[in-house]
GROMACS .gro file of N, CA and C in nm:
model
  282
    1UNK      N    1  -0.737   1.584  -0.244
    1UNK     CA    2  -0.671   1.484  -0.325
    1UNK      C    3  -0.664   1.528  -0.471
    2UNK      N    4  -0.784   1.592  -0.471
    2UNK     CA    5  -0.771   1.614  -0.661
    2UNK      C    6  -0.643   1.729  -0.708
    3UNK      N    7  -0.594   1.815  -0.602
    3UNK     CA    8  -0.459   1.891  -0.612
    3UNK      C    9  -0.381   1.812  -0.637
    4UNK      N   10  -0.345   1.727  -0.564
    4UNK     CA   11  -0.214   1.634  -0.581
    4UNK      C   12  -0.224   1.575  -0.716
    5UNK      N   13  -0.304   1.503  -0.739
    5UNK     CA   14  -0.348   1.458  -0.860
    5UNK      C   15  -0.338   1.526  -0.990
    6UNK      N   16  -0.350   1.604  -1.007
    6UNK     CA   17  -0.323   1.743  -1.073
    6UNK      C   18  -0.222   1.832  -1.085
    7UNK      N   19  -0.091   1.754  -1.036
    7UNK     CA   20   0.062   1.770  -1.027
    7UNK      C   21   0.127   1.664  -1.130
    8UNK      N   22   0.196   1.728  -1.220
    8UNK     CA   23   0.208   1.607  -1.315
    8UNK      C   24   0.308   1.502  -1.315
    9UNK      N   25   0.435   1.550  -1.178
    9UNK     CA   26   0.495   1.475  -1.111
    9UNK      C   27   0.482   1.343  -1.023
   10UNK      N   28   0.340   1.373  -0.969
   10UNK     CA   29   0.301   1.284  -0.915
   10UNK      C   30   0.168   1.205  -0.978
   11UNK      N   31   0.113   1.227  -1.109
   11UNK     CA   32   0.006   1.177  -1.154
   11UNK      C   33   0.107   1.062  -1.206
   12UNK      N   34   0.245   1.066  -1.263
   12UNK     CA   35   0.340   0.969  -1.298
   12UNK      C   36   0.330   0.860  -1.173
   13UNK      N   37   0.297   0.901  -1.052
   13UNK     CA   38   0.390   0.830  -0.942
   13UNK      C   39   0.240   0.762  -0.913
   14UNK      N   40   0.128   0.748  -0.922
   14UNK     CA   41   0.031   0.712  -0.895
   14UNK      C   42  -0.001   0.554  -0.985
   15UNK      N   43  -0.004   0.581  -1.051
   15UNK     CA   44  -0.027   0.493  -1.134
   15UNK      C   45   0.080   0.323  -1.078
   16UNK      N   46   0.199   0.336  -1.039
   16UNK     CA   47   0.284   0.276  -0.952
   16UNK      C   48   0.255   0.238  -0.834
   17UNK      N   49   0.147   0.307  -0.731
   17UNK     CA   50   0.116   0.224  -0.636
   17UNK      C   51   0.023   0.150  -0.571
   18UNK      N   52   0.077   0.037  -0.647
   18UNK     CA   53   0.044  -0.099  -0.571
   18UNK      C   54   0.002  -0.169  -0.452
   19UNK      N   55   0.095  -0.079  -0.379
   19UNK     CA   56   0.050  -0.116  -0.223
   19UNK      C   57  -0.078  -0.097  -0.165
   20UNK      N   58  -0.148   0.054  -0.248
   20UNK     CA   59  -0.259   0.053  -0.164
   20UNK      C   60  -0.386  -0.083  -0.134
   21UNK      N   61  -0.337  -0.130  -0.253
   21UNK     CA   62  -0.452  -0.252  -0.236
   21UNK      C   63  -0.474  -0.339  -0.155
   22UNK      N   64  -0.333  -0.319  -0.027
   22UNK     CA   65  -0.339  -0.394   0.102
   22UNK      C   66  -0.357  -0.293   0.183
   23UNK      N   67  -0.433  -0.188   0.146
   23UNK     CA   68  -0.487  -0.083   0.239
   23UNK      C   69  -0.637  -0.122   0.221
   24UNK      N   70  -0.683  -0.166   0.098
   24UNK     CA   71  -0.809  -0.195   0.064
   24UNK      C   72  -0.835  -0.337   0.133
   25UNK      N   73  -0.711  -0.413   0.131
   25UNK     CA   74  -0.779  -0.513   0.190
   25UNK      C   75  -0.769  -0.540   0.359
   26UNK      N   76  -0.729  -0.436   0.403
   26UNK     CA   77  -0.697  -0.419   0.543
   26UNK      C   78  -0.815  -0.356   0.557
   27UNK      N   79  -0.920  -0.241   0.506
   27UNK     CA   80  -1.019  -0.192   0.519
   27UNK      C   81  -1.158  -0.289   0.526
   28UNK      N   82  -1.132  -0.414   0.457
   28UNK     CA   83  -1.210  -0.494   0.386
   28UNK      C   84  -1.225  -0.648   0.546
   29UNK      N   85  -1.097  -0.667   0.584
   29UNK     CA   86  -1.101  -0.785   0.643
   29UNK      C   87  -1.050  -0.695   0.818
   30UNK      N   88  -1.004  -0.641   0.824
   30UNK     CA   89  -1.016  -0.584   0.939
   30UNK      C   90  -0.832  -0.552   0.971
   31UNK      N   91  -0.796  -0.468   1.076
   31UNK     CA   92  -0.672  -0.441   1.116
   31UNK      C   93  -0.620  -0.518   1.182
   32UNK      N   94  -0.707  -0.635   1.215
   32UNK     CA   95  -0.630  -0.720   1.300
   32UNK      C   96  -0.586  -0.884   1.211
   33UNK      N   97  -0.536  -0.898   1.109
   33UNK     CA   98  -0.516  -0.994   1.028
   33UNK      C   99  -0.364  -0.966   1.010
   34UNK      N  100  -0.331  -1.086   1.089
   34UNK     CA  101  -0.154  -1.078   1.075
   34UNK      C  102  -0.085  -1.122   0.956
   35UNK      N  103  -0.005  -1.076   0.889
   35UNK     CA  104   0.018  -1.176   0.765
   35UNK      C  105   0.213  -1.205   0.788
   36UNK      N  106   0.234  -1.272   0.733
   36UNK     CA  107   0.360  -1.368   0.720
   36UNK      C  108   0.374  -1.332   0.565
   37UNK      N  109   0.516  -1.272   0.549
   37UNK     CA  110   0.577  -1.266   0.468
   37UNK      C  111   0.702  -1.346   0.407
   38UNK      N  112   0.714  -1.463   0.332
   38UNK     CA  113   0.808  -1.520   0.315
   38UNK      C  114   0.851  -1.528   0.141
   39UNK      N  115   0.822  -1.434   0.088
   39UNK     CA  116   0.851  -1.379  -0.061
   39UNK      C  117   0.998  -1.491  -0.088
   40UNK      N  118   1.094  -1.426  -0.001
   40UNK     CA  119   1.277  -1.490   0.018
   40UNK      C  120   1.281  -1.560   0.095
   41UNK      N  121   1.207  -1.694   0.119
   41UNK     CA  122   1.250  -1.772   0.201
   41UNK      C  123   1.338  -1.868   0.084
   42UNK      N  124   1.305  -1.862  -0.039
   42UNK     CA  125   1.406  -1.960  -0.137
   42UNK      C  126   1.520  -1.930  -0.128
   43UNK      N  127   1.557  -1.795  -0.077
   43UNK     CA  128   1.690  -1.719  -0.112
   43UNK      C  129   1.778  -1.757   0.044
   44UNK      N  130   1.675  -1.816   0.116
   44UNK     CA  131   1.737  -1.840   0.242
   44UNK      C  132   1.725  -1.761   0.362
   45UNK      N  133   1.643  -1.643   0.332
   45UNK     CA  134   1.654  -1.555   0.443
   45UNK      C  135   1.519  -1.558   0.534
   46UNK      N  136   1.525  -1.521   0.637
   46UNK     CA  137   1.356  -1.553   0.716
   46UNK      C  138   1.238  -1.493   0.666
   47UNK      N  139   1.113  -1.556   0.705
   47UNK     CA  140   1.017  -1.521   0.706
   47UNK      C  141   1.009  -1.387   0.765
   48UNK      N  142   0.891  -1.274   0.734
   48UNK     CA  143   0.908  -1.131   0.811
   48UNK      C  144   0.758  -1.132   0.834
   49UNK      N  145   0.680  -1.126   0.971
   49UNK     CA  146   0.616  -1.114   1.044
   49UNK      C  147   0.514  -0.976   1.048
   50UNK      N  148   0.453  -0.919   1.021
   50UNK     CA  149   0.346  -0.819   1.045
   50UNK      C  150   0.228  -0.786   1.110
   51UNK      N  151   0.229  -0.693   1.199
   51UNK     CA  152   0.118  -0.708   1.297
   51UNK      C  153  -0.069  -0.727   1.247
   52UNK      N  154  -0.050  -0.655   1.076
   52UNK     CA  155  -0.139  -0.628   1.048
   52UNK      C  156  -0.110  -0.575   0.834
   53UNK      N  157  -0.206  -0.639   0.804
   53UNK     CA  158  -0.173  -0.650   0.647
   53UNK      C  159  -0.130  -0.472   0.608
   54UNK      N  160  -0.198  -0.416   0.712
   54UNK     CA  161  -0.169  -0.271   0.657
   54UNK      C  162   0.000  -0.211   0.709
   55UNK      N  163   0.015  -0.307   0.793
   55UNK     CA  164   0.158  -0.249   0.857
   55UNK      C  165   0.235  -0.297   0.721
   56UNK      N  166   0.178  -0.401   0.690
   56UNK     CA  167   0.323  -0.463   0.555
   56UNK      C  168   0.308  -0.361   0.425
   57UNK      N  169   0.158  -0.287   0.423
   57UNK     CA  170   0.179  -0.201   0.320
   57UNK      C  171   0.246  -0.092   0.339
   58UNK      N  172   0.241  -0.010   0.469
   58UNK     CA  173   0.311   0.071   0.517
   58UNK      C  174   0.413   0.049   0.471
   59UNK      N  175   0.523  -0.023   0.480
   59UNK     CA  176   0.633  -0.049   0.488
   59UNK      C  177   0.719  -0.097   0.353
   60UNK      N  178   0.573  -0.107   0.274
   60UNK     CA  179   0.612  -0.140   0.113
   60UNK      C  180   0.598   0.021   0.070
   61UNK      N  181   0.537   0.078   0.135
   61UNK     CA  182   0.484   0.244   0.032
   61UNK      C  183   0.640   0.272   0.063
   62UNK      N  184   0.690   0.279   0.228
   62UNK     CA  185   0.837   0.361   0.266
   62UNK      C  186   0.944   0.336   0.167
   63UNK      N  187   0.935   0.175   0.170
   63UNK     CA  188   1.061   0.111   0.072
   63UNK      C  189   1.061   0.194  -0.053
   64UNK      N  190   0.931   0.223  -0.105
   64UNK     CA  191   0.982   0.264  -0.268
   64UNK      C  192   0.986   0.412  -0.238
   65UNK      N  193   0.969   0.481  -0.124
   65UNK     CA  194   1.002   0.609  -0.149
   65UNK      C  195   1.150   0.623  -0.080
   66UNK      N  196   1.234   0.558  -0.009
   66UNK     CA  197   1.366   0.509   0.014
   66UNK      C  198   1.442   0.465  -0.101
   67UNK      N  199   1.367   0.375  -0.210
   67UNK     CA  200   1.459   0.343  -0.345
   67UNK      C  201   1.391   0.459  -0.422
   68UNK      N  202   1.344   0.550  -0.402
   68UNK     CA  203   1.327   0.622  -0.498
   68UNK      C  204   1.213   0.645  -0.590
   69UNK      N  205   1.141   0.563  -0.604
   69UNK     CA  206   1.045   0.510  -0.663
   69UNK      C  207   0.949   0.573  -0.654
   70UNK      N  208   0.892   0.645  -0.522
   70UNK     CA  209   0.774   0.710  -0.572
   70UNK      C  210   0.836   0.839  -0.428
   71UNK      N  211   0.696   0.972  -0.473
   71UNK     CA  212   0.717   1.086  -0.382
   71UNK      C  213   0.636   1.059  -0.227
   72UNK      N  214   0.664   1.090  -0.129
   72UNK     CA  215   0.593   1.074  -0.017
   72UNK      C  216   0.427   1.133  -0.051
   73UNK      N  217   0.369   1.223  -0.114
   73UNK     CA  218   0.236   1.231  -0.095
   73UNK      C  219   0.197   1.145  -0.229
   74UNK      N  220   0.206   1.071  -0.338
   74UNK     CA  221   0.209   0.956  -0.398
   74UNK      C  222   0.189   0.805  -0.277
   75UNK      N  223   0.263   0.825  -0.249
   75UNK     CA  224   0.250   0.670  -0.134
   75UNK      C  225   0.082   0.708  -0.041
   76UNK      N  226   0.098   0.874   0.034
   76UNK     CA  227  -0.004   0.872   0.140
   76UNK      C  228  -0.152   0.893   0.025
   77UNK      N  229  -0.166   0.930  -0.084
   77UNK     CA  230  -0.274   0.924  -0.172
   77UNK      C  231  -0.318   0.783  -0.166
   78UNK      N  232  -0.195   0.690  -0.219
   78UNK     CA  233  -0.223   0.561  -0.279
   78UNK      C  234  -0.288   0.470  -0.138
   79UNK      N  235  -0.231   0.493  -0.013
   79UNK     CA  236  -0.311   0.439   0.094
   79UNK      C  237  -0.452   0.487   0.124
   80UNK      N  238  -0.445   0.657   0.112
   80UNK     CA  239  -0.573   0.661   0.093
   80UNK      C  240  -0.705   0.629  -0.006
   81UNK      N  241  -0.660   0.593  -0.127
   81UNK     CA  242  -0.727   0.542  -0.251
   81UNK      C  243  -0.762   0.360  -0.197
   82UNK      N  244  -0.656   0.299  -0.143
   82UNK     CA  245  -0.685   0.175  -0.121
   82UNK      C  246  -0.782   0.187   0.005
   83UNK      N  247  -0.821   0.264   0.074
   83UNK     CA  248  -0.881   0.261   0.169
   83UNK      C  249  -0.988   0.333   0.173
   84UNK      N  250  -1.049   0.406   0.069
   84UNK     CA  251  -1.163   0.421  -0.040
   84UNK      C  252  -1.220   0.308  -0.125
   85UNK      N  253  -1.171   0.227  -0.184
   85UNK     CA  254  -1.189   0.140  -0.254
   85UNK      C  255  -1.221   0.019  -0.169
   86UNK      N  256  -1.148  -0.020  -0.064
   86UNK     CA  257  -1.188  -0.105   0.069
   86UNK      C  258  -1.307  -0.065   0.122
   87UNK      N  259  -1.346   0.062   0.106
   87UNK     CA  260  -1.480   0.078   0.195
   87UNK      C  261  -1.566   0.081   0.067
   88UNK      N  262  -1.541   0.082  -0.057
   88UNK     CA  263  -1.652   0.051  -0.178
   88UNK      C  264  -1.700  -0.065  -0.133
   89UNK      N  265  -1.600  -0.130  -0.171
   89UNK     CA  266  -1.637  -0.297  -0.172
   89UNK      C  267  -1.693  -0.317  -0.066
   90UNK      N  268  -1.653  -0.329   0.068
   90UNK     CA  269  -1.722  -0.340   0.192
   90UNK      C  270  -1.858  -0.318   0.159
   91UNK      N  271  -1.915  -0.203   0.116
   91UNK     CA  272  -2.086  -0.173   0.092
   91UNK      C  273  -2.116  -0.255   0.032
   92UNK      N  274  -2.061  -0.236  -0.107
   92UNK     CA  275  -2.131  -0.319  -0.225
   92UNK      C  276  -2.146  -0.472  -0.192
   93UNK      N  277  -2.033  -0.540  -0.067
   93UNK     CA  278  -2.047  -0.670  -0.010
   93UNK      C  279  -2.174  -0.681   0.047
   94UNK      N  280  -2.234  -0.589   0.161
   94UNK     CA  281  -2.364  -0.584   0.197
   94UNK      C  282  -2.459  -0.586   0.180
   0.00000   0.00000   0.00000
């Protein structure tokens, strides 16, 4: 990890993801916690369904590397950082 990190392309792109923190909290409460997404239900459009809080982060890391937003090993760092930080806390909970 500390290579990637040490790319100054992607030390930009780090700082941007957000998502991992539903990697941390998927580490934290378990893989089996379904969550319901209804962000746009004001806008009229449906609720969006997830098997598991980490599937919805998944799918938030893809989106911004689809708009552009961040590089594919940026997104797989940032899941792995949230899922470091999920297993901090987990101890320090104990």
């Amino acid at each position: 990890m500390a290579d990637l990190i040490s790319l100054p392309f992607i030390r930009n792109q780090l700082i941007k993801v957000k998502h991992s923190v539903m990697q941390a909290v998927t580490t934290i409460l378990g893989d089996h916690v379904q969550l319901i997404d209804r962000s746009y239900e004001f806008r009229g459009l449906p609720s969006r369904t997830y098997a598991s809080i980490f599937a919805a982060g998944e799918e938030a890391g893809i989106s911004r590397l689809y708009g552009g937003i961040h590089y594919h090993p940026s997104i797989n760092v940032g899941l792995s950082l949230g899922k470091e930080l999920g297993n901090r806390i987990r101890c320090h909970k104990a």
